[in-house]
Structure formats: C-alpha cells, structure tokens
PDB file of N, CA and C in Angstrom:
ATOM      1  N   UNK A   1       0.836  -1.189   0.000  1.00  0.00           N
ATOM      2  CA  UNK A   1       0.000   0.000   0.000  1.00  0.00           C
ATOM      3  C   UNK A   1       0.878   1.249   0.000  1.00  0.00           C
ATOM      4  N   UNK A   2       0.507   2.244  -0.815  1.00  0.00           N
ATOM      5  CA  UNK A   2       1.264   3.501  -0.792  1.00  0.00           C
ATOM      6  C   UNK A   2       0.928   4.311   0.462  1.00  0.00           C
ATOM      7  N   UNK A   3       1.799   5.241   0.773  1.00  0.00           N
ATOM      8  CA  UNK A   3       1.556   6.115   1.917  1.00  0.00           C
ATOM      9  C   UNK A   3       0.398   7.051   1.609  1.00  0.00           C
ATOM     10  N   UNK A   4      -0.339   7.437   2.637  1.00  0.00           N
ATOM     11  CA  UNK A   4      -1.436   8.386   2.492  1.00  0.00           C
ATOM     12  C   UNK A   4      -0.869   9.788   2.658  1.00  0.00           C
ATOM     13  N   UNK A   5      -1.193  10.680   1.742  1.00  0.00           N
ATOM     14  CA  UNK A   5      -0.643  12.035   1.776  1.00  0.00           C
ATOM     15  C   UNK A   5      -1.593  12.993   2.495  1.00  0.00           C
ATOM     16  N   UNK A   6      -1.012  13.932   3.232  1.00  0.00           N
ATOM     17  CA  UNK A   6      -1.804  14.996   3.833  1.00  0.00           C
ATOM     18  C   UNK A   6      -2.162  16.008   2.743  1.00  0.00           C
ATOM     19  N   UNK A   7      -3.225  16.745   2.975  1.00  0.00           N
ATOM     20  CA  UNK A   7      -3.642  17.793   2.062  1.00  0.00           C
ATOM     21  C   UNK A   7      -2.678  18.975   2.217  1.00  0.00           C
ATOM     22  N   UNK A   8      -1.975  19.333   1.136  1.00  0.00           N
ATOM     23  CA  UNK A   8      -0.946  20.373   1.211  1.00  0.00           C
ATOM     24  C   UNK A   8      -1.516  21.731   1.592  1.00  0.00           C
ATOM     25  N   UNK A   9      -2.705  22.054   1.104  1.00  0.00           N
ATOM     26  CA  UNK A   9      -3.327  23.332   1.450  1.00  0.00           C
ATOM     27  C   UNK A   9      -3.690  23.386   2.920  1.00  0.00           C
ATOM     28  N   UNK A  10      -4.164  22.261   3.452  1.00  0.00           N
ATOM     29  CA  UNK A  10      -4.572  22.223   4.858  1.00  0.00           C
ATOM     30  C   UNK A  10      -3.378  22.338   5.788  1.00  0.00           C
ATOM     31  N   UNK A  11      -2.253  21.747   5.419  1.00  0.00           N
ATOM     32  CA  UNK A  11      -1.114  21.800   6.333  1.00  0.00           C
ATOM     33  C   UNK A  11      -0.522  23.204   6.402  1.00  0.00           C
ATOM     34  N   UNK A  12      -0.777  24.041   5.383  1.00  0.00           N
ATOM     35  CA  UNK A  12      -0.334  25.438   5.430  1.00  0.00           C
ATOM     36  C   UNK A  12      -1.294  26.323   6.222  1.00  0.00           C
ATOM     37  N   UNK A  13      -2.559  25.906   6.318  1.00  0.00           N
ATOM     38  CA  UNK A  13      -3.592  26.775   6.882  1.00  0.00           C
ATOM     39  C   UNK A  13      -3.960  26.473   8.333  1.00  0.00           C
ATOM     40  N   UNK A  14      -3.702  25.259   8.788  1.00  0.00           N
ATOM     41  CA  UNK A  14      -4.130  24.864  10.127  1.00  0.00           C
ATOM     42  C   UNK A  14      -2.937  24.433  10.967  1.00  0.00           C
ATOM     43  N   UNK A  15      -3.071  24.603  12.290  1.00  0.00           N
ATOM     44  CA  UNK A  15      -2.028  24.171  13.219  1.00  0.00           C
ATOM     45  C   UNK A  15      -2.699  23.583  14.454  1.00  0.00           C
ATOM     46  N   UNK A  16      -2.020  22.656  15.099  1.00  0.00           N
ATOM     47  CA  UNK A  16      -2.549  22.029  16.304  1.00  0.00           C
ATOM     48  C   UNK A  16      -2.097  22.786  17.543  1.00  0.00           C
ATOM     49  N   UNK A  17      -2.966  22.833  18.542  1.00  0.00           N
ATOM     50  CA  UNK A  17      -2.590  23.378  19.838  1.00  0.00           C
ATOM     51  C   UNK A  17      -2.079  22.227  20.701  1.00  0.00           C
ATOM     52  N   UNK A  18      -1.592  22.551  21.873  1.00  0.00           N
ATOM     53  CA  UNK A  18      -1.101  21.528  22.778  1.00  0.00           C
ATOM     54  C   UNK A  18      -2.173  20.581  23.268  1.00  0.00           C
ATOM     55  N   UNK A  19      -3.418  21.065  23.335  1.00  0.00           N
ATOM     56  CA  UNK A  19      -4.516  20.231  23.825  1.00  0.00           C
ATOM     57  C   UNK A  19      -5.206  19.458  22.713  1.00  0.00           C
ATOM     58  N   UNK A  20      -4.740  19.628  21.459  1.00  0.00           N
ATOM     59  CA  UNK A  20      -5.317  18.863  20.355  1.00  0.00           C
ATOM     60  C   UNK A  20      -6.365  19.599  19.546  1.00  0.00           C
ATOM     61  N   UNK A  21      -6.644  20.853  19.896  1.00  0.00           N
ATOM     62  CA  UNK A  21      -7.578  21.634  19.092  1.00  0.00           C
ATOM     63  C   UNK A  21      -6.863  22.108  17.831  1.00  0.00           C
ATOM     64  N   UNK A  22      -7.645  22.539  16.842  1.00  0.00           N
ATOM     65  CA  UNK A  22      -7.060  22.976  15.572  1.00  0.00           C
ATOM     66  C   UNK A  22      -7.244  24.481  15.437  1.00  0.00           C
ATOM     67  N   UNK A  23      -6.130  25.195  15.240  1.00  0.00           N
ATOM     68  CA  UNK A  23      -6.154  26.649  15.079  1.00  0.00           C
ATOM     69  C   UNK A  23      -6.301  27.002  13.613  1.00  0.00           C
ATOM     70  N   UNK A  24      -6.902  28.171  13.359  1.00  0.00           N
ATOM     71  CA  UNK A  24      -7.026  28.686  12.000  1.00  0.00           C
ATOM     72  C   UNK A  24      -6.887  30.196  12.042  1.00  0.00           C
ATOM     73  N   UNK A  25      -6.632  30.788  10.888  1.00  0.00           N
ATOM     74  CA  UNK A  25      -6.599  32.243  10.781  1.00  0.00           C
ATOM     75  C   UNK A  25      -7.915  32.721  10.177  1.00  0.00           C
ATOM     76  N   UNK A  26      -8.212  33.990  10.415  1.00  0.00           N
ATOM     77  CA  UNK A  26      -9.423  34.577   9.847  1.00  0.00           C
ATOM     78  C   UNK A  26      -9.227  34.899   8.369  1.00  0.00           C
ATOM     79  N   UNK A  27     -10.312  34.858   7.634  1.00  0.00           N
ATOM     80  CA  UNK A  27     -10.294  35.242   6.230  1.00  0.00           C
ATOM     81  C   UNK A  27     -10.423  36.769   6.123  1.00  0.00           C
ATOM     82  N   UNK A  28     -10.316  37.287   4.922  1.00  0.00           N
ATOM     83  CA  UNK A  28     -10.513  38.723   4.602  1.00  0.00           C
ATOM     84  C   UNK A  28      -9.440  39.629   5.193  1.00  0.00           C
ATOM     85  N   UNK A  29      -8.216  39.141   5.377  1.00  0.00           N
ATOM     86  CA  UNK A  29      -7.157  39.980   5.943  1.00  0.00           C
ATOM     87  C   UNK A  29      -5.988  40.112   4.967  1.00  0.00           C
ATOM     88  N   UNK A  30      -6.161  39.705   3.691  1.00  0.00           N
ATOM     89  CA  UNK A  30      -5.009  39.686   2.795  1.00  0.00           C
ATOM     90  C   UNK A  30      -4.943  40.884   1.848  1.00  0.00           C
ATOM     91  N   UNK A  31      -6.067  41.362   1.362  1.00  0.00           N
ATOM     92  CA  UNK A  31      -6.025  42.496   0.429  1.00  0.00           C
ATOM     93  C   UNK A  31      -7.337  43.267   0.514  1.00  0.00           C
ATOM     94  N   UNK A  32      -7.404  44.388  -0.200  1.00  0.00           N
ATOM     95  CA  UNK A  32      -8.527  45.343  -0.129  1.00  0.00           C
ATOM     96  C   UNK A  32      -8.746  45.761   1.329  1.00  0.00           C
ATOM     97  N   UNK A  33      -7.670  46.229   1.953  1.00  0.00           N
ATOM     98  CA  UNK A  33      -7.739  46.580   3.370  1.00  0.00           C
ATOM     99  C   UNK A  33      -8.077  48.052   3.592  1.00  0.00           C
ATOM    100  N   UNK A  34      -8.072  48.859   2.537  1.00  0.00           N
ATOM    101  CA  UNK A  34      -8.297  50.300   2.720  1.00  0.00           C
ATOM    102  C   UNK A  34      -9.736  50.604   3.131  1.00  0.00           C
ATOM    103  N   UNK A  35     -10.675  49.798   2.688  1.00  0.00           N
ATOM    104  CA  UNK A  35     -12.073  50.071   3.025  1.00  0.00           C
ATOM    105  C   UNK A  35     -12.516  49.429   4.335  1.00  0.00           C
ATOM    106  N   UNK A  36     -11.638  48.657   4.956  1.00  0.00           N
ATOM    107  CA  UNK A  36     -11.976  48.022   6.235  1.00  0.00           C
ATOM    108  C   UNK A  36     -11.501  48.905   7.375  1.00  0.00           C
ATOM    109  N   UNK A  37     -12.273  48.933   8.444  1.00  0.00           N
ATOM    110  CA  UNK A  37     -11.930  49.791   9.583  1.00  0.00           C
ATOM    111  C   UNK A  37     -10.758  49.188  10.354  1.00  0.00           C
ATOM    112  N   UNK A  38     -10.121  50.036  11.167  1.00  0.00           N
ATOM    113  CA  UNK A  38      -9.010  49.563  12.005  1.00  0.00           C
ATOM    114  C   UNK A  38      -9.468  48.457  12.940  1.00  0.00           C
ATOM    115  N   UNK A  39     -10.654  48.628  13.483  1.00  0.00           N
ATOM    116  CA  UNK A  39     -11.208  47.635  14.415  1.00  0.00           C
ATOM    117  C   UNK A  39     -11.416  46.294  13.719  1.00  0.00           C
ATOM    118  N   UNK A  40     -11.947  46.354  12.512  1.00  0.00           N
ATOM    119  CA  UNK A  40     -12.203  45.131  11.740  1.00  0.00           C
ATOM    120  C   UNK A  40     -10.890  44.396  11.451  1.00  0.00           C
ATOM    121  N   UNK A  41      -9.885  45.147  11.010  1.00  0.00           N
ATOM    122  CA  UNK A  41      -8.584  44.536  10.695  1.00  0.00           C
ATOM    123  C   UNK A  41      -7.917  43.984  11.953  1.00  0.00           C
ATOM    124  N   UNK A  42      -8.029  44.695  13.043  1.00  0.00           N
ATOM    125  CA  UNK A  42      -7.439  44.235  14.306  1.00  0.00           C
ATOM    126  C   UNK A  42      -8.090  42.931  14.772  1.00  0.00           C
ATOM    127  N   UNK A  43      -9.412  42.855  14.661  1.00  0.00           N
ATOM    128  CA  UNK A  43     -10.115  41.653  15.100  1.00  0.00           C
ATOM    129  C   UNK A  43      -9.848  40.455  14.183  1.00  0.00           C
ATOM    130  N   UNK A  44      -9.536  40.714  12.920  1.00  0.00           N
ATOM    131  CA  UNK A  44      -9.208  39.626  11.999  1.00  0.00           C
ATOM    132  C   UNK A  44      -7.811  39.066  12.234  1.00  0.00           C
ATOM    133  N   UNK A  45      -6.983  39.805  12.995  1.00  0.00           N
ATOM    134  CA  UNK A  45      -5.617  39.373  13.266  1.00  0.00           C
ATOM    135  C   UNK A  45      -5.586  38.170  14.211  1.00  0.00           C
ATOM    136  N   UNK A  46      -6.538  38.095  15.132  1.00  0.00           N
ATOM    137  CA  UNK A  46      -6.528  37.053  16.158  1.00  0.00           C
ATOM    138  C   UNK A  46      -6.737  35.670  15.554  1.00  0.00           C
ATOM    139  N   UNK A  47      -6.151  34.694  16.217  1.00  0.00           N
ATOM    140  CA  UNK A  47      -6.298  33.298  15.798  1.00  0.00           C
ATOM    141  C   UNK A  47      -7.598  32.755  16.365  1.00  0.00           C
ATOM    142  N   UNK A  48      -8.281  31.902  15.599  1.00  0.00           N
ATOM    143  CA  UNK A  48      -9.531  31.286  16.042  1.00  0.00           C
ATOM    144  C   UNK A  48      -9.380  29.767  16.013  1.00  0.00           C
ATOM    145  N   UNK A  49     -10.314  29.088  16.643  1.00  0.00           N
ATOM    146  CA  UNK A  49     -10.334  27.628  16.610  1.00  0.00           C
ATOM    147  C   UNK A  49     -11.294  27.165  15.520  1.00  0.00           C
ATOM    148  N   UNK A  50     -11.020  26.020  14.948  1.00  0.00           N
ATOM    149  CA  UNK A  50     -11.903  25.450  13.934  1.00  0.00           C
ATOM    150  C   UNK A  50     -13.189  25.022  14.622  1.00  0.00           C
ATOM    151  N   UNK A  51     -14.326  25.329  14.018  1.00  0.00           N
ATOM    152  CA  UNK A  51     -15.625  24.994  14.582  1.00  0.00           C
ATOM    153  C   UNK A  51     -15.822  23.480  14.629  1.00  0.00           C
ATOM    154  N   UNK A  52     -16.625  23.045  15.589  1.00  0.00           N
ATOM    155  CA  UNK A  52     -16.869  21.619  15.785  1.00  0.00           C
ATOM    156  C   UNK A  52     -17.450  20.951  14.538  1.00  0.00           C
ATOM    157  N   UNK A  53     -18.289  21.679  13.790  1.00  0.00           N
ATOM    158  CA  UNK A  53     -18.923  21.107  12.600  1.00  0.00           C
ATOM    159  C   UNK A  53     -17.923  20.850  11.474  1.00  0.00           C
ATOM    160  N   UNK A  54     -16.799  21.578  11.448  1.00  0.00           N
ATOM    161  CA  UNK A  54     -15.780  21.383  10.410  1.00  0.00           C
ATOM    162  C   UNK A  54     -14.582  20.573  10.888  1.00  0.00           C
ATOM    163  N   UNK A  55     -14.547  20.263  12.170  1.00  0.00           N
ATOM    164  CA  UNK A  55     -13.360  19.654  12.760  1.00  0.00           C
ATOM    165  C   UNK A  55     -13.035  18.295  12.148  1.00  0.00           C
ATOM    166  N   UNK A  56     -14.043  17.493  11.886  1.00  0.00           N
ATOM    167  CA  UNK A  56     -13.806  16.148  11.360  1.00  0.00           C
ATOM    168  C   UNK A  56     -13.129  16.199   9.992  1.00  0.00           C
ATOM    169  N   UNK A  57     -13.622  17.058   9.104  1.00  0.00           N
ATOM    170  CA  UNK A  57     -13.042  17.135   7.760  1.00  0.00           C
ATOM    171  C   UNK A  57     -11.626  17.716   7.787  1.00  0.00           C
ATOM    172  N   UNK A  58     -11.383  18.678   8.680  1.00  0.00           N
ATOM    173  CA  UNK A  58     -10.023  19.254   8.781  1.00  0.00           C
ATOM    174  C   UNK A  58      -9.049  18.222   9.329  1.00  0.00           C
ATOM    175  N   UNK A  59      -9.478  17.465  10.336  1.00  0.00           N
ATOM    176  CA  UNK A  59      -8.598  16.432  10.893  1.00  0.00           C
ATOM    177  C   UNK A  59      -8.309  15.342   9.874  1.00  0.00           C
ATOM    178  N   UNK A  60      -9.258  15.032   9.006  1.00  0.00           N
ATOM    179  CA  UNK A  60      -9.019  14.053   7.946  1.00  0.00           C
ATOM    180  C   UNK A  60      -8.016  14.566   6.928  1.00  0.00           C
ATOM    181  N   UNK A  61      -8.102  15.850   6.588  1.00  0.00           N
ATOM    182  CA  UNK A  61      -7.147  16.438   5.652  1.00  0.00           C
ATOM    183  C   UNK A  61      -5.733  16.437   6.228  1.00  0.00           C
ATOM    184  N   UNK A  62      -5.638  16.596   7.568  1.00  0.00           N
ATOM    185  CA  UNK A  62      -4.331  16.597   8.223  1.00  0.00           C
ATOM    186  C   UNK A  62      -3.911  15.192   8.667  1.00  0.00           C
ATOM    187  N   UNK A  63      -4.727  14.207   8.356  1.00  0.00           N
ATOM    188  CA  UNK A  63      -4.490  12.801   8.733  1.00  0.00           C
ATOM    189  C   UNK A  63      -4.344  12.628  10.244  1.00  0.00           C
ATOM    190  N   UNK A  64      -5.232  13.269  10.999  1.00  0.00           N
ATOM    191  CA  UNK A  64      -5.275  13.126  12.458  1.00  0.00           C
ATOM    192  C   UNK A  64      -6.516  12.321  12.800  1.00  0.00           C
ATOM    193  N   UNK A  65      -6.423  11.039  12.692  1.00  0.00           N
ATOM    194  CA  UNK A  65      -7.608  10.208  12.898  1.00  0.00           C
ATOM    195  C   UNK A  65      -7.809   9.873  14.354  1.00  0.00           C
TER     196      UNK A  65
END
C-alpha cells in the first residue's frame, strides 16, 4: 500500500494546539484593506479555533484520525 498524503493546502492553513484543538486564521485579511476599519482589521488578526462542525473534515485532511 502507498503512503497516504496529507492535504498540502490544509497543512499550510491549520495548526494544532497543545490540547489537540485545531487553530485557523481569519479570512478577509489579505487584500482590499483600505475600506476596512481599524477595528475590523485588528479583530481579523486574532487566531480562532476550527468549529466543531468542520473539525472532522479538517482532521481528515491533516491525517489526524
């Protein structure tokens, strides 16, 4: 059997915490920033956790069964 590969896009976008949760970054922080308020941009900077409804598919992409 060949080795199972992780999803390359997922390994760039997600990271594990020490307790096993999956961290993600917020969207809408890469371009067209002039029309967004300072508060909006500041709040998009913070790291968030992957929601429970998406956790299974993200863990499968990262091969964390």
